[in-house]
Amino acid sequence: MTGLGRAGRTLRRTAWQALPTMIGIIILCFFLLKLVPGDAADVIAAEAGSATAETMAALRARFGLDQPLLMQLLAYLDNLAHLRLGFSARFNMPVSELIMARLPNTLMLMLAAMSMALVVGILAGWVMAIFANRWPDRMLQVVVLIFYSTPGFWIGLMAIVLFSVKLGWLPANGNMTIGADLTGFALIADRARYLVLPSLALASFFIAVYARLTRASMLDVQRQDFMRTAAAKGLHPVTIQLRHALRNALIPVTTMAGLHLGNLLGGAVVVETVYGWPGMGRLALEAVTGRDFNVLLGVLLFSSLLVIVANVAIDLLHAWLDPRIEVH
Amino acid sequence: MSRDGTLDGAIDIAAPAAAVLRPAPRRRGGRLLRACVTNPGFLIGLLILMTVSGIALLAPWLFPGDPQDMVAAPTLWPGEDWAYPLGTDSLGRDVASGLAHGARVSLMVGLSATAIGLVIGTLVGASAGYFGGHVDNILSRLTEVFQTVPTFLLVIVIVAIVQPAASTIALAIGVASWPTVARLVRAQFRSLREADFVMAARSLSYSAPRIIVMEILPNALPPIIVTTSVMVANAILTEAGLSFLAMGDPNLVSWGSMIGDGRDLLRTDWFLTALPGAAIALTVLSLNLVGDGLNDILNPRSGLA
């Protein structure tokens, strides 16, 4: 079968599997919204200062809040199908526009952090596996364990003290130099400088996770028969490590990376606050302080859908990398 | 900030090891004790953890009075006045007292959130694994939903809805963290369901709850115990992040809220941020060392040596 046909079939299968999860998440968000004390009518009444029981009832009828729960759920689903996530009273714009405006910043931060975590983590894990139980391995294990145990936002704050306050190398707040009208390479360099510390803070924990995973799965692969075969047919040790060991050891790492996307998004909330990064996480927090639950649940729903889509993409990548995976 | 599934790889490899442990119950105690004593990481972790717990338990006697009270001049550096060995913060509150009382909050939230997560996760996982079929389908879908939603965001939403207090924070973290346990318990129950001793129990017409609780659960425990320490570590990290964002219990001093308060003076008095963060890191480190140690001890065949 061609690679394209296989990818198409995998896409259909994984999308089909993702559908119930997606519906489940929407229902969860709907019930969380219903749990919020006070409804839209209360909010408007509070803003107006006073309201009679009749106006409240009229408002509820207008928003469909007097309908049975099931009808409300259907209306909610209908809104989502048209990408209407509601209106934010605090920011005075539709929630979907608000999220879309913040999304690119969060995506950039996540992408940078994930790449950093994968590259550094896999390298560290690989070195640890090569020197298993000798001093480089033991030393790295201690470092990795410290990264594994330290809150990322605290590493971020300490990095600000060192790199911004003491050394003055890197900026500590925002995502670009405000007012500097830059173009071309200077623009990219400016953005990159602002990206270093936040992505380090976000990546620190995941570097440790991938280092531990890579070490374990590399040690596991070393015991496989095909490794002995490769050595027996006289391949160069570097070739064996790169093309046979690392490639096979990476599959559990990429699977885990997909599962971690949700956690990465959660971590971004704190890191964005530390660095004043104008992303979705900080939007969620601003929504909490403003008690704007439309925005808050919009962020929750949207980021969950993002995780699902990313996982479908990773499944596709796997099917393309390793044809055997389709059998499962 | 949670770590759902980080240890899954290790535990999947280790799952058959639980079966290996079962025979020879008499020699097991001696072997386990020897494995504990010869594992330096486990011992160090246990020592740190016991010290932190001791400080948490004795905090009201070591540092009597409310840690939120102003006791001295603001922003004394550590060592500047030996009556306040770790200094004071911007409001003149004793940092050492805050750390000791914060340990109580962190450990209490960590332990109760883990207990809630363990109960929900075990119930869901055991039912899914034992009954299979439609029950398994529905419960697995439910697990997947909660695993897909970003844990930290879900905790923020729940806490924002029900108002922050130590108890509601523990509940929210527990509700958001059960899927890891559920997946683990389900896998264990699926493999143990067909074991001979379960068949024997069934043929004695024991009820399903009795088989689940009295027969299968004790045999599924080792990987659950390993996960427990990681879950407590996660819960402490989540609570720290939450109270750093000023969404913690407003009436209690916690390590996260101390970092949040100290952040305003980061440029001048960075020790106010550094000390509580170090306390979090040390506690979580000890829990991870204990977890890794337990993994080696209870699942000797696992790859994460």
XYZ file of C-alpha atoms in Angstrom:
633
model
C 0.000 0.000 0.000
C 1.246 3.497 -0.695
C 2.302 5.775 2.135
C -0.410 8.256 1.252
C -3.191 5.674 1.349
C -1.957 4.430 4.699
C -1.871 7.955 6.069
C -5.437 8.510 4.833
C -6.696 5.391 6.538
C -4.896 6.260 9.763
C -6.365 9.751 9.638
C -9.888 8.387 9.307
C -9.372 5.879 12.131
C -7.781 8.314 14.598
C -10.260 11.083 13.791
C -13.082 8.617 14.413
C -11.540 7.653 17.741
C -11.041 11.273 18.731
C -14.685 12.166 18.144
C -16.163 10.722 21.402
C -13.374 12.370 23.403
C -14.184 15.673 21.783
C -17.887 15.339 22.581
C -17.028 14.311 26.135
C -14.877 17.403 26.594
C -17.635 19.663 25.254
C -20.151 18.139 27.673
C -17.668 18.528 30.543
C -17.174 22.202 29.691
C -20.924 22.716 29.439
C -21.517 21.293 32.898
C -18.650 23.315 34.374
C -20.305 26.411 32.876
C -23.588 25.407 34.511
C -21.791 24.991 37.858
C -20.688 28.617 37.823
C -22.697 30.547 40.401
C -24.900 33.075 38.626
C -25.779 33.077 34.919
C -25.625 35.592 32.082
C -28.819 37.265 33.275
C -27.286 37.814 36.725
C -24.186 39.349 35.168
C -26.222 41.813 33.085
C -28.479 42.625 36.007
C -25.432 43.284 38.170
C -23.966 45.594 35.536
C -27.252 47.475 35.185
C -27.324 47.945 38.949
C -30.871 46.715 39.475
C -33.447 44.480 37.814
C -36.974 43.364 38.545
C -37.974 39.727 38.586
C -39.804 40.287 35.276
C -36.747 41.679 33.452
C -34.660 38.805 34.848
C -37.171 36.297 33.477
C -37.207 38.113 30.130
C -33.416 38.069 30.005
C -33.329 34.356 30.836
C -35.879 33.663 28.100
C -33.780 35.654 25.635
C -30.626 33.662 26.410
C -32.573 30.385 26.422
C -31.731 29.871 30.105
C -35.333 28.868 30.891
C -35.087 25.885 28.549
C -34.526 22.325 29.843
C -30.846 21.376 30.339
C -30.772 19.122 27.281
C -32.061 21.904 25.016
C -29.428 24.243 26.447
C -26.740 21.652 25.707
C -27.974 21.367 22.111
C -27.920 25.155 21.751
C -24.367 25.163 23.162
C -23.325 22.492 20.630
C -24.940 24.498 17.843
C -22.976 27.578 18.900
C -19.731 25.612 18.941
C -20.423 24.170 15.500
C -20.547 27.772 14.273
C -17.416 28.603 16.281
C -19.357 30.898 18.590
C -17.769 30.594 22.021
C -19.820 33.427 23.476
C -19.097 37.065 24.207
C -16.635 38.373 26.755
C -18.165 41.130 28.855
C -14.767 42.021 30.320
C -12.793 42.363 27.090
C -15.797 43.506 25.079
C -15.154 41.206 22.142
C -16.172 37.689 21.046
C -14.311 34.940 22.936
C -13.187 33.217 19.746
C -11.508 36.413 18.469
C -9.876 36.913 21.843
C -8.435 33.387 21.807
C -7.314 33.608 18.188
C -5.443 36.839 18.952
C -3.488 35.125 21.763
C -3.056 31.720 20.124
C 0.039 32.419 17.952
C 2.057 33.590 20.965
C 1.211 30.494 22.995
C 1.879 28.206 20.047
C 5.281 29.805 19.491
C 6.192 29.400 23.153
C 5.027 25.777 23.211
C 6.825 24.925 20.001
C 10.081 26.439 21.260
C 9.764 24.711 24.635
C 8.859 21.352 23.113
C 11.763 21.467 20.643
C 14.161 22.417 23.408
C 12.834 19.662 25.670
C 13.076 17.011 22.951
C 16.550 17.956 21.693
C 18.186 18.433 25.096
C 16.269 15.593 26.735
C 17.029 13.020 24.045
C 20.697 14.044 23.933
C 21.039 13.791 27.713
C 19.208 10.467 27.787
C 21.365 9.107 25.007
C 24.585 10.114 26.762
C 23.256 8.591 29.974
C 22.466 5.297 28.221
C 25.891 5.123 26.551
C 27.662 5.642 29.891
C 25.099 3.617 31.843
C 26.062 3.302 35.518
C 29.393 5.078 35.061
C 30.144 8.577 36.379
C 28.782 10.682 33.461
C 25.508 8.784 33.768
C 25.348 9.173 37.553
C 26.106 12.888 37.362
C 23.512 13.536 34.658
C 20.994 11.478 36.599
C 21.343 13.838 39.562
C 20.968 16.916 37.320
C 17.948 15.398 35.579
C 16.343 14.490 38.890
C 16.742 18.086 40.091
C 15.091 19.387 36.899
C 12.375 16.759 37.384
C 11.608 18.029 40.873
C 11.862 21.802 40.520
C 8.841 23.899 39.592
C 9.439 25.378 36.132
C 8.151 28.817 37.091
C 10.701 28.980 39.914
C 13.523 28.051 37.528
C 12.161 30.863 35.365
C 12.293 33.368 38.227
C 15.820 32.333 39.191
C 16.854 32.593 35.531
C 15.544 36.176 35.540
C 17.710 36.942 38.580
C 20.792 35.479 36.903
C 20.421 36.355 33.214
C 18.382 39.564 33.374
C 19.208 41.221 36.681
C 22.803 40.164 37.375
C 24.168 39.608 33.867
C 21.732 41.718 31.862
C 21.908 39.362 28.870
C 18.269 38.595 28.211
C 14.963 40.461 28.605
C 12.645 39.287 31.366
C 9.272 40.656 30.357
C 7.108 40.596 27.227
C 7.545 38.938 23.854
C 9.190 41.690 21.787
C 10.826 45.101 22.093
C 7.960 47.550 22.137
C 8.293 50.465 19.727
C 11.380 49.078 18.004
C 10.320 48.998 14.363
C 12.378 46.007 13.263
C 12.303 44.002 10.065
C 13.939 40.906 8.635
C 16.710 39.268 10.595
C 16.698 41.883 13.356
C 13.024 41.126 14.031
C 13.670 37.386 14.303
C 16.683 37.944 16.565
C 14.643 40.241 18.801
C 11.825 37.701 19.110
C 14.293 34.888 19.776
C 15.931 36.825 22.620
C 12.563 37.201 24.318
C 11.768 33.533 23.731
C 14.856 32.000 25.398
C 14.007 32.327 29.098
C 10.273 31.475 28.930
C 10.867 28.395 26.818
C 13.660 27.277 29.159
C 11.335 27.640 32.152
C 8.570 25.745 30.379
C 10.910 23.066 29.005
C 12.912 22.332 32.184
C 10.570 19.670 33.528
C 10.053 18.024 30.140
C 13.798 17.905 29.461
C 14.028 15.705 32.545
C 11.085 13.546 31.477
C 12.484 12.868 28.009
C 15.997 12.279 29.322
C 14.679 9.617 31.714
C 12.478 8.057 29.029
C 15.232 8.024 26.391
C 17.684 6.452 28.829
C 15.232 3.706 29.784
C 14.168 2.905 26.251
C 17.744 3.050 24.912
C 18.833 0.533 27.557
C 15.827 -1.565 26.580
C 16.704 -1.455 22.886
C 20.329 -2.455 23.561
C 19.048 -5.858 24.718
C 17.142 -6.541 21.469
C 18.188 -9.204 18.975
C 18.509 -6.814 16.040
C 21.208 -4.917 17.918
C 23.238 -8.111 18.223
C 22.633 -8.819 14.535
C 23.799 -5.333 13.571
C 26.957 -5.741 15.635
C 27.529 -9.251 14.254
C 27.406 -8.109 10.654
C 30.196 -5.646 11.442
C 28.425 -2.289 11.353
C 30.245 0.668 12.831
C 29.188 1.285 16.469
C 28.137 4.861 15.625
C 25.893 3.611 12.823
C 24.373 1.037 15.151
C 23.679 3.631 17.840
C 22.228 6.187 15.437
C 20.272 4.159 12.912
C 19.243 1.161 14.952
C 19.165 2.085 18.625
C 18.139 5.739 18.720
C 15.529 5.437 15.986
C 13.721 2.632 17.763
C 14.131 4.166 21.182
C 12.474 7.371 20.020
C 9.006 5.912 19.441
C 7.982 5.865 23.133
C 9.419 9.385 23.474
C 7.281 10.831 20.678
C 4.191 9.048 22.009
C 4.815 10.625 25.409
C 5.432 14.024 23.826
C 1.886 13.862 22.443
C 0.457 13.006 25.847
C 2.365 15.880 27.426
C 0.948 18.615 25.228
C -1.880 19.205 27.677
C 0.565 19.537 30.561
C 2.709 21.869 28.502
C -0.331 24.093 27.968
C -1.032 24.031 31.693
C 2.569 24.941 32.459
C 2.333 27.791 29.960
C -0.291 29.478 32.174
C 2.252 29.980 34.955
C 5.240 30.689 32.738
C 3.324 33.287 30.718
C 2.458 35.033 33.979
C 6.097 35.048 35.108
C 7.310 36.583 31.845
C 4.338 38.767 30.970
C 3.962 36.738 27.785
C 0.705 37.733 26.040
C -0.609 34.241 25.403
C -3.655 32.069 26.052
C -2.558 31.057 29.541
C -2.422 34.621 30.769
C -5.772 35.222 29.107
C -7.182 32.378 31.226
C -5.820 33.995 34.357
C -7.134 37.429 33.439
C -10.493 35.739 32.923
C -10.322 34.270 36.438
C -9.659 37.633 38.071
C -12.429 39.194 35.971
C -14.730 36.231 36.726
C -15.327 35.942 32.987
C -16.235 32.273 32.712
C -17.077 32.405 28.999
C -13.438 33.207 28.285
C -12.102 30.739 30.858
C -14.097 27.796 29.544
C -13.392 28.887 25.981
C -9.678 28.583 26.709
C -10.174 25.206 28.402
C -12.238 23.870 25.497
C -9.973 25.281 22.832
C -6.761 23.986 24.384
C -8.294 20.518 24.831
C -9.236 20.452 21.157
C -5.697 21.569 20.345
C -4.345 18.568 22.265
C -6.644 16.210 20.342
C -5.634 17.629 16.968
C -1.944 17.455 17.886
C -2.333 13.821 18.926
C -3.996 12.932 15.639
C -1.050 14.577 13.886
C 1.413 12.550 15.953
C -0.458 9.336 15.130
C -0.144 10.218 11.464
C 3.567 10.869 11.903
C 3.978 7.486 13.582
C 2.099 5.661 10.853
C 4.388 7.286 8.341
C 7.585 6.584 10.320
C 6.798 3.035 11.289
C 4.402 1.040 9.078
C 3.963 -1.662 11.725
C 2.089 0.702 14.045
C -1.043 0.537 11.902
C -1.512 -3.109 12.912
C -2.384 -2.174 16.520
C 2.175 21.258 35.753
C 1.242 17.672 36.257
C 2.917 14.624 34.935
C 0.202 12.247 33.917
C 1.705 9.155 32.468
C 5.358 10.001 32.861
C 5.997 6.732 34.594
C 3.645 4.731 32.409
C 6.479 3.462 30.278
C 8.369 2.184 33.265
C 5.324 0.627 34.816
C 4.148 -1.101 31.648
C 7.485 -2.834 31.419
C 7.260 -3.682 35.082
C 3.721 -5.030 35.104
C 4.650 -8.732 34.890
C 7.068 -8.285 37.764
C 4.141 -7.996 40.133
C 3.227 -11.546 39.248
C 6.778 -12.687 39.968
C 6.625 -11.217 43.450
C 3.572 -13.157 44.508
C 4.911 -16.604 45.394
C 7.346 -16.988 48.283
C 5.606 -14.637 50.716
C 7.855 -15.654 53.583
C 11.171 -14.590 52.046
C 9.668 -11.428 50.606
C 9.858 -9.371 53.787
C 13.587 -9.986 54.208
C 14.342 -9.335 50.554
C 12.331 -6.119 50.535
C 14.059 -4.840 53.654
C 17.492 -5.624 52.207
C 16.556 -3.886 48.938
C 15.470 -0.811 50.905
C 18.626 -0.593 52.972
C 20.966 -1.023 49.996
C 19.248 1.675 47.910
C 20.976 4.976 48.750
C 18.604 7.182 46.740
C 15.597 5.725 48.531
C 17.223 6.234 51.948
C 18.216 9.854 51.227
C 14.728 10.597 49.892
C 13.109 9.011 52.936
C 15.365 11.000 55.266
C 14.530 14.344 53.605
C 10.846 13.484 53.500
C 10.795 12.565 57.186
C 12.603 15.810 58.070
C 10.118 17.911 56.085
C 7.163 16.040 57.601
C 8.663 16.500 61.070
C 9.017 20.255 60.552
C 5.460 20.399 59.198
C 4.086 18.511 62.190
C 6.044 20.548 64.749
C 5.530 23.958 63.077
C 3.017 25.253 65.669
C 5.566 24.531 68.449
C 8.742 25.506 66.568
C 7.209 28.770 65.326
C 4.265 29.629 67.561
C 1.927 32.351 66.413
C 0.489 33.236 63.033
C 3.140 33.172 60.260
C 1.251 36.070 58.634
C 2.018 38.354 61.597
C 4.531 41.149 61.218
C 7.368 40.416 63.642
C 10.416 42.462 62.608
C 11.732 45.083 60.202
C 10.891 44.241 56.549
C 13.358 42.594 54.132
C 16.002 41.456 56.601
C 18.438 39.261 54.690
C 19.150 35.749 55.965
C 21.736 35.950 58.751
C 21.264 39.665 59.306
C 19.341 39.105 62.523
C 19.777 35.670 64.077
C 16.371 35.863 65.712
C 15.076 35.434 62.124
C 17.693 33.141 60.561
C 16.102 33.100 57.087
C 15.210 36.786 57.065
C 11.882 38.596 56.766
C 9.746 39.508 53.775
C 8.425 42.858 52.534
C 5.805 42.937 55.319
C 8.249 41.922 58.045
C 6.973 38.354 58.283
C 9.400 35.640 59.427
C 10.449 33.581 56.376
C 11.488 30.551 58.438
C 8.099 30.467 60.140
C 6.368 30.809 56.761
C 8.395 27.902 55.353
C 7.531 25.639 58.301
C 3.832 26.476 58.216
C 3.876 26.299 54.397
C 5.172 22.730 54.653
C 1.941 21.819 56.448
C -0.184 23.254 53.634
C 1.876 21.673 50.851
C 1.953 18.226 52.436
C -1.701 18.308 53.489
C -2.889 19.368 50.034
C -0.514 16.891 48.394
C -1.653 13.966 50.529
C -5.393 14.658 50.407
C -5.392 15.380 46.672
C -3.547 12.103 46.109
C -5.996 10.227 48.330
C -8.932 11.615 46.325
C -7.197 10.842 43.026
C -6.363 7.305 44.197
C -9.938 6.556 45.275
C -11.529 7.813 42.035
C -8.811 6.305 39.849
C -8.929 2.915 41.566
C -12.726 2.757 41.419
C -12.824 3.649 37.720
C -9.804 1.558 36.753
C -10.869 -1.507 38.738
C -14.410 -1.479 37.352
C -13.172 -0.960 33.792
C -10.529 -3.680 34.034
C -12.634 -6.205 35.935
C -15.941 -5.957 34.103
C -14.620 -5.198 30.601
C -17.088 -4.813 27.726
C -19.383 -1.797 27.727
C -18.375 -0.688 31.228
C -14.740 -0.649 30.114
C -15.607 1.238 26.916
C -17.493 3.993 28.682
C -15.034 4.368 31.559
C -12.045 4.373 29.210
C -13.663 7.168 27.203
C -14.228 9.107 30.407
C -10.593 8.601 31.406
C -9.482 9.805 27.991
C -11.587 12.973 28.297
C -9.990 13.864 31.631
C -6.554 12.963 30.332
C -6.895 15.230 27.307
C -8.037 18.318 29.205
C -4.946 20.250 30.387
C -4.798 19.325 34.076
C -3.629 22.668 35.380
C -6.280 24.597 33.438
C -8.979 22.254 34.738
C -7.770 22.816 38.307
C -7.874 26.586 37.747
C -11.432 26.402 36.383
C -12.672 24.241 39.272
C -11.003 26.418 41.921
C -12.360 29.566 40.244
C -15.872 28.124 40.345
C -15.902 26.761 43.903
C -13.759 29.447 45.622
C -10.192 28.797 46.774
C -9.621 27.048 50.110
C -7.162 24.298 51.014
C -9.948 21.697 50.860
C -11.344 22.753 47.484
C -7.838 22.949 46.006
C -7.119 19.399 47.163
C -10.437 18.285 45.684
C -9.755 20.012 42.360
C -6.269 18.509 42.053
C -7.644 15.090 42.977
C -10.435 15.347 40.402
C -7.946 16.392 37.719
C -5.269 13.780 38.490
C -7.109 10.456 38.686
C -6.680 9.301 35.033
C -3.080 8.140 35.610
C -4.202 5.803 38.391
C -7.231 4.650 36.444
C -5.131 3.605 33.452
C -2.627 1.832 35.651
C -5.225 -0.018 37.722
C -7.183 -0.967 34.613
C -4.092 -2.535 33.010
C -3.334 -4.458 36.218
C -6.896 -5.698 36.580
C -7.077 -6.783 32.956
C -4.011 -8.959 33.328
C -4.968 -10.314 36.758
C -8.637 -10.932 35.888
C -7.813 -14.234 34.185
C -5.405 -15.446 36.888
C -6.071 -18.813 38.542
C -6.730 -17.383 41.983
C -9.453 -15.115 40.563
C -11.031 -18.127 38.829
C -10.929 -19.955 42.154
C -12.603 -17.024 43.914
C -15.282 -16.893 41.216
C -15.972 -20.595 41.477
C -16.504 -20.074 45.216
C -19.189 -17.574 44.060
C -17.573 -14.599 45.793
C -19.252 -11.321 44.878
C -17.591 -8.994 42.366
C -16.788 -6.265 44.946
C -15.208 -8.873 47.224
C -13.043 -10.279 44.427
C -12.028 -6.770 43.355
C -11.136 -5.513 46.817
C -9.941 -8.628 48.632
C -8.418 -10.712 45.834
C -7.162 -8.583 42.923
C -6.417 -5.223 44.529
C -3.709 -6.456 46.936
C -1.908 -8.042 43.999
C -2.193 -4.879 41.905
C -0.725 -2.694 44.653
C 3.050 -2.415 43.889
C 2.775 -0.119 40.831
C 0.019 1.870 42.565
C 2.312 2.488 45.540
C 5.073 3.706 43.207
C 2.625 6.076 41.494
C 1.408 7.413 44.822
C 4.681 9.151 45.646
C 4.834 10.690 42.166
C 1.233 11.854 42.548
C 1.971 13.562 45.859
C 4.929 15.273 44.175
C 2.677 16.401 41.311
C -0.003 17.672 43.647
C 2.563 19.715 45.594
C 3.835 21.242 42.337
C 0.288 22.010 41.184
C -0.627 23.619 44.507
C 2.573 25.678 44.368
C 1.744 26.920 40.869
C -1.812 27.715 41.887
C -0.899 29.680 45.006
C 1.912 31.402 43.093
C -0.830 32.745 40.798
C -2.632 34.012 43.928
C -5.335 31.370 43.501
C -4.452 29.499 46.692
C -6.146 29.613 50.072
C -5.979 33.323 51.007
C -5.929 32.527 54.739
C -2.875 30.258 54.664
C 0.805 30.803 53.965
C 2.038 28.320 51.401
C 5.337 27.952 49.570
C 3.745 28.985 46.301
C 2.213 32.151 47.761
C 5.570 33.054 49.342
C 7.172 32.852 45.891
C 4.348 34.976 44.509
C 4.840 37.621 47.230
C 8.628 37.551 46.859
C 8.392 38.004 43.102
C 7.666 41.734 43.476
C 11.095 42.164 45.080
C 12.873 39.773 42.732
C 15.418 42.348 41.609
C 16.617 43.281 45.082
C 15.611 40.577 47.581
C 15.700 37.446 45.476
C 16.150 35.208 48.538
C 12.420 35.677 49.209
C 11.738 33.777 45.979
C 14.681 31.410 46.173
C 14.030 29.938 49.639
C 10.426 28.712 49.248
C 11.241 27.416 45.760
C 14.154 25.458 47.178
C 11.817 24.021 49.820
C 9.414 22.853 47.089
C 12.246 21.396 45.019
C 13.717 19.554 48.004
C 10.380 18.053 49.039
C 9.432 17.023 45.519
C 12.952 15.646 45.002
C 12.617 13.492 48.109
C 9.254 12.154 46.896
C 10.719 11.359 43.482
C 13.709 9.607 45.086
C 11.326 7.550 47.204
C 9.223 6.795 44.110
C 12.235 5.709 42.047
C 13.482 3.656 44.988
C 10.123 1.954 45.448
C 10.039 1.222 41.729
C 13.431 -0.519 41.948
C 12.467 -2.364 45.117
C 8.943 -3.463 44.190
C 9.583 -4.048 40.484
C 13.171 -5.320 40.357
C 12.945 -6.117 36.644
C 11.957 -2.634 35.472
C 14.165 -0.864 32.967
C 14.597 2.334 35.011
C 17.427 0.998 37.128
